[in-house]
XYZ file of C-alpha atoms in Angstrom:
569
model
C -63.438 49.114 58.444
C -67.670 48.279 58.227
C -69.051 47.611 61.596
C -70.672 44.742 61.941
C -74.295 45.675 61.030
C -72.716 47.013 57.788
C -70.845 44.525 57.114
C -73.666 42.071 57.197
C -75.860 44.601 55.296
C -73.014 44.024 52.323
C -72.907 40.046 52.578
C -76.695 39.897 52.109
C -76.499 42.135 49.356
C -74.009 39.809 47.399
C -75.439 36.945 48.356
C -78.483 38.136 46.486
C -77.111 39.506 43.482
C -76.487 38.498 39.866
C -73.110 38.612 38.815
C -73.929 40.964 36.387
C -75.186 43.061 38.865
C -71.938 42.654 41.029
C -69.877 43.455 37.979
C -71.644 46.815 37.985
C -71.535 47.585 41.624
C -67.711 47.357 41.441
C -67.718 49.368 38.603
C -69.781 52.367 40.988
C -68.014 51.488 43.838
C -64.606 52.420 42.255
C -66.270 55.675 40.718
C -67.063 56.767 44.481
C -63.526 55.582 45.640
C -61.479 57.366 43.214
C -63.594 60.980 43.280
C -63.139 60.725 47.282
C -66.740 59.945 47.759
C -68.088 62.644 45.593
C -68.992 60.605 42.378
C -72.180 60.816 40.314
C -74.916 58.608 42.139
C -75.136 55.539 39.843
C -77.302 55.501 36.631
C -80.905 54.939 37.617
C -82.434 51.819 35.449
C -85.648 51.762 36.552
C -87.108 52.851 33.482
C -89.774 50.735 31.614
C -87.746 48.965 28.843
C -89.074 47.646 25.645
C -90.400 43.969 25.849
C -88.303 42.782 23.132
C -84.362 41.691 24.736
C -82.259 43.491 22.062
C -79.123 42.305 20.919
C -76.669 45.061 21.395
C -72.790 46.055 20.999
C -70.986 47.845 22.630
C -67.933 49.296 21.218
C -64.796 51.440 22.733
C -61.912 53.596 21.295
C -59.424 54.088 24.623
C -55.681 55.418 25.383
C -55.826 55.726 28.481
C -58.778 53.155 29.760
C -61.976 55.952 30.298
C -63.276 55.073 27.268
C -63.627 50.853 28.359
C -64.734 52.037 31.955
C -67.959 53.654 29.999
C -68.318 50.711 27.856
C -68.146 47.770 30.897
C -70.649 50.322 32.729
C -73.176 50.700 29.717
C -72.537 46.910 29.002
C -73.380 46.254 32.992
C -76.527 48.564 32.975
C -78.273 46.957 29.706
C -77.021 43.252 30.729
C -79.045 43.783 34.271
C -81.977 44.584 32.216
C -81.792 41.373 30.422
C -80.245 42.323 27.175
C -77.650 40.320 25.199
C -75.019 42.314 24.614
C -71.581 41.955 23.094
C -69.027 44.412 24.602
C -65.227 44.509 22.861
C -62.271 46.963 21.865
C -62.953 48.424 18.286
C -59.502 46.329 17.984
C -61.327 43.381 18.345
C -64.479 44.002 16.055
C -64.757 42.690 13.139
C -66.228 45.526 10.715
C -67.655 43.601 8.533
C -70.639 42.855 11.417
C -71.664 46.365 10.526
C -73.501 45.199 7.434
C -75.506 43.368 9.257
C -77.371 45.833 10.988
C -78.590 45.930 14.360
C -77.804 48.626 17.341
C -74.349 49.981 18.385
C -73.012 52.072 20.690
C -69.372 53.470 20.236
C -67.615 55.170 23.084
C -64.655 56.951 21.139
C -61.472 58.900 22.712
C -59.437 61.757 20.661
C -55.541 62.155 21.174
C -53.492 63.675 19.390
C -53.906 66.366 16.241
C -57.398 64.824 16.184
C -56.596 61.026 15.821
C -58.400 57.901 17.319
C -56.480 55.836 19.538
C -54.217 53.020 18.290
C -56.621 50.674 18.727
C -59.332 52.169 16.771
C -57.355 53.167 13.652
C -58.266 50.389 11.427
C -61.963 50.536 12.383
C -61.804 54.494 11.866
C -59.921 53.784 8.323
C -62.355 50.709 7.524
C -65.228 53.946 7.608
C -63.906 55.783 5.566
C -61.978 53.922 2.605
C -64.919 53.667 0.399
C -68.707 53.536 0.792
C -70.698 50.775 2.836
C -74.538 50.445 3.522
C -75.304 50.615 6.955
C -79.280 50.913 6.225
C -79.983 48.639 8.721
C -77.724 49.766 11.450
C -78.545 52.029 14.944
C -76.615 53.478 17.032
C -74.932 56.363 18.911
C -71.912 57.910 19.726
C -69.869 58.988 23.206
C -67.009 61.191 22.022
C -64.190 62.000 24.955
C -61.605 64.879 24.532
C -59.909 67.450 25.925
C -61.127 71.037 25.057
C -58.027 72.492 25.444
C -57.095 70.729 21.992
C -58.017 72.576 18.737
C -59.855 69.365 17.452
C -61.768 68.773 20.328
C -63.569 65.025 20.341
C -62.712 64.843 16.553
C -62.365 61.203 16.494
C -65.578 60.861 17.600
C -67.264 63.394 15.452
C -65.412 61.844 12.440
C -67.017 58.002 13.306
C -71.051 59.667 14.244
C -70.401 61.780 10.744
C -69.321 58.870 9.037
C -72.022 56.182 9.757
C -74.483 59.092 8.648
C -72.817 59.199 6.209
C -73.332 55.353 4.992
C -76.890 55.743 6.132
C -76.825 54.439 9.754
C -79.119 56.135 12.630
C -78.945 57.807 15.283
C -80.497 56.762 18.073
C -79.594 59.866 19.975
C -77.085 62.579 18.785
C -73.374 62.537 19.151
C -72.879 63.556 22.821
C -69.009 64.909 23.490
C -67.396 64.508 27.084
C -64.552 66.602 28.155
C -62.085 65.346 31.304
C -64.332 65.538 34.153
C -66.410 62.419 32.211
C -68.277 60.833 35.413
C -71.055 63.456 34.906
C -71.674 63.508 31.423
C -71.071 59.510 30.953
C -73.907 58.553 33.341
C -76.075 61.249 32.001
C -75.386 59.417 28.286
C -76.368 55.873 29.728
C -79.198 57.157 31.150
C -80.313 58.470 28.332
C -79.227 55.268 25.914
C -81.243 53.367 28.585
C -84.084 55.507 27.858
C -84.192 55.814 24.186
C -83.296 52.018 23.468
C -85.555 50.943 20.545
C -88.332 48.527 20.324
C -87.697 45.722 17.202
C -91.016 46.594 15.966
C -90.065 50.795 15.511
C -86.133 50.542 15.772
C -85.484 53.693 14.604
C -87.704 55.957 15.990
C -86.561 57.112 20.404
C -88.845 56.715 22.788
C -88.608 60.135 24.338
C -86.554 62.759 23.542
C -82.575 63.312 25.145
C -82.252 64.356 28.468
C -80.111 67.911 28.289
C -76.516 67.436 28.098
C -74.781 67.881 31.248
C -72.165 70.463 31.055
C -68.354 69.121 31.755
C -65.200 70.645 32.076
C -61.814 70.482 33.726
C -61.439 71.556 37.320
C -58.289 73.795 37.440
C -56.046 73.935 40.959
C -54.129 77.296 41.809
C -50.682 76.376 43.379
C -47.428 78.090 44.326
C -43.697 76.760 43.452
C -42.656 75.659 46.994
C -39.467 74.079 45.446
C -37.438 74.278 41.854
C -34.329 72.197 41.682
C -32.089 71.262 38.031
C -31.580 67.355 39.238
C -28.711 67.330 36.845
C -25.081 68.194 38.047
C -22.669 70.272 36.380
C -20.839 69.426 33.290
C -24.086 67.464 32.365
C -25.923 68.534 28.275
C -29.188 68.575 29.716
C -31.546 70.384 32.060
C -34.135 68.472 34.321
C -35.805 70.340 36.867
C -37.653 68.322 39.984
C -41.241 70.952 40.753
C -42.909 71.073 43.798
C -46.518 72.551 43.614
C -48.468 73.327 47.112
C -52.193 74.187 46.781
C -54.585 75.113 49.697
C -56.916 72.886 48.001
C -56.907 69.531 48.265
C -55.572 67.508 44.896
C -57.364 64.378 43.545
C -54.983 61.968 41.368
C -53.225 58.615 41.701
C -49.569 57.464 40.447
C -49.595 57.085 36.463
C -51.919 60.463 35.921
C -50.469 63.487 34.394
C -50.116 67.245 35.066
C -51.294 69.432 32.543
C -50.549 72.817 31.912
C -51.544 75.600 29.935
C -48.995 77.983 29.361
C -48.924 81.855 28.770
C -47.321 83.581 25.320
C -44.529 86.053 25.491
C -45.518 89.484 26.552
C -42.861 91.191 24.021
C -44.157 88.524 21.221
C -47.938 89.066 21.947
C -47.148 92.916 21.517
C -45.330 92.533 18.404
C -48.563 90.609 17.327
C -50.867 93.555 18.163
C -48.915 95.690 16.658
C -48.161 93.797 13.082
C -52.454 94.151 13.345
C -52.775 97.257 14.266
C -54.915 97.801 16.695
C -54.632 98.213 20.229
C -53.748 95.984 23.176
C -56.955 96.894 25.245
C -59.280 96.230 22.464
C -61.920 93.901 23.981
C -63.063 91.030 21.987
C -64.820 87.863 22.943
C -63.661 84.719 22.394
C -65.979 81.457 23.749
C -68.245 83.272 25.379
C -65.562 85.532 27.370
C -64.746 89.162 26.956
C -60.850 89.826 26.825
C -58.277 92.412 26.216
C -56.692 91.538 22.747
C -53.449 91.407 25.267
C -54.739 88.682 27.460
C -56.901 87.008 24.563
C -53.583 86.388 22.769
C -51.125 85.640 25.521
C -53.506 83.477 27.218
C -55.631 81.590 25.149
C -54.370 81.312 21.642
C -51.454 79.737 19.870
C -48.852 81.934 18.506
C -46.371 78.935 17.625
C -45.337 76.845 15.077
C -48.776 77.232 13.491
C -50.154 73.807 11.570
C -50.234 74.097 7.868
C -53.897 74.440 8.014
C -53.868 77.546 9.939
C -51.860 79.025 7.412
C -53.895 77.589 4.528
C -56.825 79.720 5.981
C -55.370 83.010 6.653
C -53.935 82.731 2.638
C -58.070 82.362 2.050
C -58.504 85.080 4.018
C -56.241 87.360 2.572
C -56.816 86.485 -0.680
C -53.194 84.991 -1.438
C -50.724 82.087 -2.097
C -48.667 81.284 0.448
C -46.012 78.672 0.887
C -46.990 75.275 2.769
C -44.870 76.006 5.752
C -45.300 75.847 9.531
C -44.638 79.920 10.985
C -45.125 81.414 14.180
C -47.571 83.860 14.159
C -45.399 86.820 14.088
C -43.516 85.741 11.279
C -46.266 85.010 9.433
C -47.715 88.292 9.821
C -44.642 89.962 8.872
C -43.732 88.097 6.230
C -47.655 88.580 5.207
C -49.361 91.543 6.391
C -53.183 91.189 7.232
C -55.364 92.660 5.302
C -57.228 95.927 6.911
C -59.988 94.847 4.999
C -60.686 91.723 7.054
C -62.541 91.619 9.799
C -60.121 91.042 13.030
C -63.126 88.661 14.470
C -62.768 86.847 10.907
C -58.567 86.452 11.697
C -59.490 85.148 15.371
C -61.654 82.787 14.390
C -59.475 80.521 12.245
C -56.893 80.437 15.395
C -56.405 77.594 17.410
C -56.401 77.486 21.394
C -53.084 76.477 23.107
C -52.487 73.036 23.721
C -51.989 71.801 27.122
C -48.534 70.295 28.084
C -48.716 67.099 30.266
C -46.376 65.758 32.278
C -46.126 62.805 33.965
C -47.169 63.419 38.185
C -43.916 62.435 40.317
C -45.449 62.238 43.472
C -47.815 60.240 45.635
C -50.820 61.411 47.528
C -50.220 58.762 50.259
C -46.225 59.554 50.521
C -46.380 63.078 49.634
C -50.028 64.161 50.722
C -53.045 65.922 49.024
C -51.751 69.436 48.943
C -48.447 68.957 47.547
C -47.675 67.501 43.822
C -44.284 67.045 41.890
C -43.310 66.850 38.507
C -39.925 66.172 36.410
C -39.633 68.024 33.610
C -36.886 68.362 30.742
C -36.169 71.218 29.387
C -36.458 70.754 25.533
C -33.674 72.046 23.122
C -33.853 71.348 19.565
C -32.612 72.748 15.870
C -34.653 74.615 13.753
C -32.948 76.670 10.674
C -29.540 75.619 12.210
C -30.906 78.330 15.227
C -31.215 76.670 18.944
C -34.921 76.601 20.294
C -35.999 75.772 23.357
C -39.485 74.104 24.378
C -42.415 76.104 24.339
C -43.869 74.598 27.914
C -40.812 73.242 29.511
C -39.008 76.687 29.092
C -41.752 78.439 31.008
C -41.767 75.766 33.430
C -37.945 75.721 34.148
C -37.930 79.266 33.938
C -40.275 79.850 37.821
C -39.333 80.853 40.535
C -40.534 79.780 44.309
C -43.033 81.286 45.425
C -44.863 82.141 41.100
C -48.288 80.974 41.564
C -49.206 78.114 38.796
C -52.660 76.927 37.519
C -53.099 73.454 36.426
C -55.385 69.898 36.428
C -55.157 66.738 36.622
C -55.144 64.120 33.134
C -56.390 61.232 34.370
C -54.385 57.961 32.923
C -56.648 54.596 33.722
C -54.509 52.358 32.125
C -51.250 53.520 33.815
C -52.211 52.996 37.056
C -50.817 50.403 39.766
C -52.168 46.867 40.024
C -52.943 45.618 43.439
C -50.370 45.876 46.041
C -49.172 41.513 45.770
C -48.574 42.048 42.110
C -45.036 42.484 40.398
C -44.132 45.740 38.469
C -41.106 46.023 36.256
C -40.870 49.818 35.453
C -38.723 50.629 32.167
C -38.304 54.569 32.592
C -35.081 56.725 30.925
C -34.638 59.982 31.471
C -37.564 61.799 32.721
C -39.550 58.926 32.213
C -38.769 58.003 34.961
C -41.174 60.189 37.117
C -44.263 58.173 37.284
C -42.170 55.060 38.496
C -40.967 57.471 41.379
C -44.743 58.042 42.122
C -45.274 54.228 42.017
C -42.466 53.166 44.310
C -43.256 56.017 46.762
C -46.912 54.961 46.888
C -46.043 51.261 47.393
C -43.171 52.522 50.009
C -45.798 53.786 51.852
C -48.122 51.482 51.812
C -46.165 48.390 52.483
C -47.122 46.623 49.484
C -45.681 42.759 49.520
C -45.567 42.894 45.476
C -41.696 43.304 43.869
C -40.323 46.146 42.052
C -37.930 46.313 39.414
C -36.826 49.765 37.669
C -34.560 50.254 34.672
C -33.497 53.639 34.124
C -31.221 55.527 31.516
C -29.452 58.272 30.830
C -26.428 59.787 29.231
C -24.098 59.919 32.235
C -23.610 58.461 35.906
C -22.032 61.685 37.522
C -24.846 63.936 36.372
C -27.292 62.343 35.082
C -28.615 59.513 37.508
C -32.017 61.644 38.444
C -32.650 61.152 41.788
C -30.332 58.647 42.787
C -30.446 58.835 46.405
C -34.056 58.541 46.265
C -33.836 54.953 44.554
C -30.777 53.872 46.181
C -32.330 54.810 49.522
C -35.893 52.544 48.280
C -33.381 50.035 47.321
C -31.666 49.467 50.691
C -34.928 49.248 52.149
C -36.424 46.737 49.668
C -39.051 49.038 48.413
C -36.887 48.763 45.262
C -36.541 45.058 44.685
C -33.962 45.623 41.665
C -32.157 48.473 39.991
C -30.499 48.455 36.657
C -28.746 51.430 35.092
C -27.402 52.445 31.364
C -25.538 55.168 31.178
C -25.074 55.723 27.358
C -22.123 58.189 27.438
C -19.857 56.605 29.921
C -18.697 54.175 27.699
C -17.030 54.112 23.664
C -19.974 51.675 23.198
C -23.716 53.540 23.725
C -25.597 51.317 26.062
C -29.405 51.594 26.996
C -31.878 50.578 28.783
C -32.810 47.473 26.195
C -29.632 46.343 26.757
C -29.741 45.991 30.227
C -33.240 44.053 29.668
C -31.599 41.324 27.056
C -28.719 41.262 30.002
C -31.603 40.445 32.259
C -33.382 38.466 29.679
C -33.855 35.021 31.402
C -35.778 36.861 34.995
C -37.467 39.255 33.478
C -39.284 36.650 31.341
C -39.669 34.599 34.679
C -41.348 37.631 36.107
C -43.802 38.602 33.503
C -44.463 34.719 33.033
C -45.392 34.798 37.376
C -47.501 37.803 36.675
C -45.784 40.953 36.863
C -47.124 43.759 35.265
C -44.653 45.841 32.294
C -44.748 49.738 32.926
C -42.762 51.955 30.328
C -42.383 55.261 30.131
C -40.427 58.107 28.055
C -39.745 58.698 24.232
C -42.487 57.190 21.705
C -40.079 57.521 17.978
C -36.916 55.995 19.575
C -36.887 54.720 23.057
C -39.932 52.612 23.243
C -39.746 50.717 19.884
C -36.383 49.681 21.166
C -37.773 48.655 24.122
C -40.603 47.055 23.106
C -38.886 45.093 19.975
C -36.420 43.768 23.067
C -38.907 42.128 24.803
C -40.625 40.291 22.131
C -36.877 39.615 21.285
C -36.639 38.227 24.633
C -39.937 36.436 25.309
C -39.278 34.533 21.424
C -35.876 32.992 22.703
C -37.109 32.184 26.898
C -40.451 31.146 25.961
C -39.519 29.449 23.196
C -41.704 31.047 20.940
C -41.252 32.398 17.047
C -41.592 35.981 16.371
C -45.066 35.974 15.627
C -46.155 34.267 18.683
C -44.075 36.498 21.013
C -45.543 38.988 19.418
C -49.345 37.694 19.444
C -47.790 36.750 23.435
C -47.011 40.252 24.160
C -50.752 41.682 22.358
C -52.368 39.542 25.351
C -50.340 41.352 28.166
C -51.395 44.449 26.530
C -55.119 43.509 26.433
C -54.832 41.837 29.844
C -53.402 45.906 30.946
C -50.346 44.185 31.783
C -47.917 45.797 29.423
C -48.435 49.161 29.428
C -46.915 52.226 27.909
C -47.373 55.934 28.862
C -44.714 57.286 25.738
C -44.407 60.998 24.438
């Protein structure tokens, strides 16, 4: 709690601000809270401005909310300094205002093989259908990514590329932001701040960029303290509950997501070397670092189920035709021996990093503290050439032991996280999508929060299959758990799932959403949550009385108010 003189302080600080300049000073004051007090120190506006008030818009491209954080803070920053400015999802914009000219700044996520979020696929595909002439038009570009991806911050290079390309420009160059965004965001403002141009000379900047701060992720070494298959014997699957304790202290909230890089097989990454012929202690560097060939290949590069464009350059670079078909690495080399002619730097350099793996956090920093972290993970199994595989990730994962050390960091997920502690939450989670929804009830166990809970979970059978049960039966009995309801697919003739449990539930759960509750779902993206999601609008057409348009259209507005959200894989 403020003492008294601080309180004070704070009330005479309101009292004499703008609501503008409130908006923003939530905005910082949330930045602070949620990096534990070490956040950037808030963009610094006292920088002489032009005289003319531009009219400005401010665009954003999210998935998982960073991108509209940026935007409401740029928005905040250039409103304060008296400039009318129009700040929306590139869902919302209508394209067409791009004709008319003026000055733009896009803020622009990447998930995905290089894709722009949902959202901001029909802007994205409005850019590049056909020509348009964007003479008249400044702006700039904020592209965030993850650099672990092969196509880092494509999205956003695609859109700056594009409005080049229909003869927009730049008022400063495209700037790219990896996870750790706070830094490089505020630098960005600062600098849009400082380059904003005059009406008179719009496309010249006032002073050239500040240098780009450098970003990356900040990786946490951990051991395995425990490693338990949740599911009981007799069951078809394999889901394994991982506990991770670090000496240093973890940053995240309930919603955010584990990521992992993991390592290539030893016995594969020698058969590599040896299909190249060369030797395993060759150094090489690769971004800037000198590595064994070894350690270059079993840690940083994919070897798996390469994309079709991976194999469309090494044909180039061996100078042959080769069929349009995803290989692993070794195959491919076997099947197509490289070329002693080519340079081994040249056959690096058209491989891709490995992806990270993220998995949804299972734990709470209030109920489980700041040095421990859990995660639920499946182990994948699937059919390839009528041959059993196993997932890449999830087979290393379920393959530790307690006590194997593990390096990994923390995916933030803005939109996914919980709404204040009086609100209602109706968590839709089957199988291991369940694990952020035992995050949120922890966290709100612990903290006594007065709003309701309501969980539907799934899965194939009630004897060994209900993932922690006692856990949610236990949260239950106490009320942390308002109400539980189950679908277990395989214990009956007829396959029953969560959905159906929902339309079974159809009448409360539309009183719920209608008294405010917030929809969380989590798990499959092809299968599960189409189901789920056609359901509702299935249910709130036939309680709210609505047609299937306007449940739909009803549903779009719990999306955009962040109440309906989906974290789906």
């Amino acid at each position: 709690m403020l003492t008294d003189q601080k309180l004070q302080s704070l009330k005479d600080i309101i009292r004499e601000s703008s609501k503008d300049e409130l908006i923003w000073m939530s905005g910082y004051l949330a930045g602070v809270s949620e990096k534990n007090g070490a956040a950037t120190p808030p963009v610094q506006t006292g920088i002489e401005l032009p005289a003319e008030k531009l009219v400005i818009s401010v665009l954003y491209g999210t998935e998982t909310g960073n991108a509209k954080k940026i935007a409401t803070k740029l928005s905040s920053v250039l409103k304060n300094n008296q400039h009318k400015v129009t700040l929306k999802g590139l869902d919302q914009f209508n394209v067409d205002n791009l004709k008319k000219g003026g000055l733009v700044f896009i803020i622009m996520s990447t998930h995905g093989d290089g894709d722009p979020p949902a959202a901001a696929k029909k802007f994205y595909d409005h850019l590049k259908e056909k020509q348009h002439d964007y003479s008249n038009l400044q702006y700039a570009v904020l592209a965030l990514g993850d650099s672990s991806y092969p196509l880092f911050c494509k999205a956003g290079e695609d859109v700056d590329a594009l409005l080049l390309q229909h003869g927009a420009s730049q008022i400063l160059p495209l700037e790219k932001s990896d996870l750790d965004i706070y830094a490089v965001s505020d630098a960005w403002i600062s600098n849009v701040v400082s380059n904003l141009p005059t009406a008179a000379n719009a496309l010249l900047p006032k002073q050239q960029p500040k240098q780009a701060v450098k970003n990356g992720k900040h990786f946490y070494k951990g051991i395995i303290k425990t490693h338990i298959n949740l599911n009981d014997i007799g069951s078809s699957k394999e889901t394994w509950h991982i506990e991770i304790n670090t000496d240093e202290s973890i940053y995240y909230l309930p919603g955010d997501a584990l990521g992992i890089i993991p390592s290539n097989d030893d016995e594969v990454v020698l058969e590599i070397i040896r299909l190249l012929g060369t030797a395993k202690q060759r150094k090489v560097e690769y971004k800037d670092e000198i590595l064994s060939i070894f350690d270059l290949f079993k840690t940083r590069l994919n070897i798996l189920h390469l994309p079709l464009r991976i194999v469309e350059k090494y044909a180039k670079l061996i100078q042959s035709e080769l069929p349009s078909v995803r290989l692993d690495l070794k195959n491919l080399l076997a099947l197509y021996p490289f070329n002693k002619d080519v340079s081994l730097d040249d056959f690096i350099a058209i491989l891709e990093p490995i992806t990270p793996r993220l998995y949804s956090i299972s734990s709470s920093p209030y109920a489980h503290g700041n040095n421990d972290i859990h995660i639920t993970v499946g182990r994948n199994k699937f059919i390839v050439n009528e041959k059993t595989k196993f997932g890449f990730c999830s087979s290393h994962l379920t393959g530790l032991n307690i006590g194997d050390e593990i390096t990994f960091y923390i995916n933030s997920n803005e939109r996914f996280h919980l709404p204040e502690t009086d609100k209602d939450i109706i968590m839709i989670g089957p199988g291991t999508g369940i694990a952020p929804f035992r995050s949120f009830i922890a966290h709100r166990d612990d903290e006594g929060a007065s709003g309701r809970s309501w969980l539907f979970f799934g899965d194939q059978q009630f004897a060994t299959d209900f993932l922690y049960q006692s856990e949610l039966l236990a949260w239950f009995d106490t009320g942390s758990l308002t109400r539980i309801n189950t679908a277990f697919s395989r214990d009956q003739q007829e396959k029953i799932y969560v959905q159906h449990r929902m339309q079974q539930q159809a009448r409360e759960l539309f009183q719920w959403i209608e008294n405010g509750a917030y929809v969380f779902v989590c798990g499959n993206r092809d299968t599960m949550s189409k189901d789920v999601e056609a359901t509702l609008i299935e249910i709130i057409s036939a309680e709210g009385r609505l047609d299937k348009r306007e449940a739909e259209t009803y549903l779009s507005g719990l999306e955009e108010e962040g109440r309906y959200v989906k974290d789906v894989y």
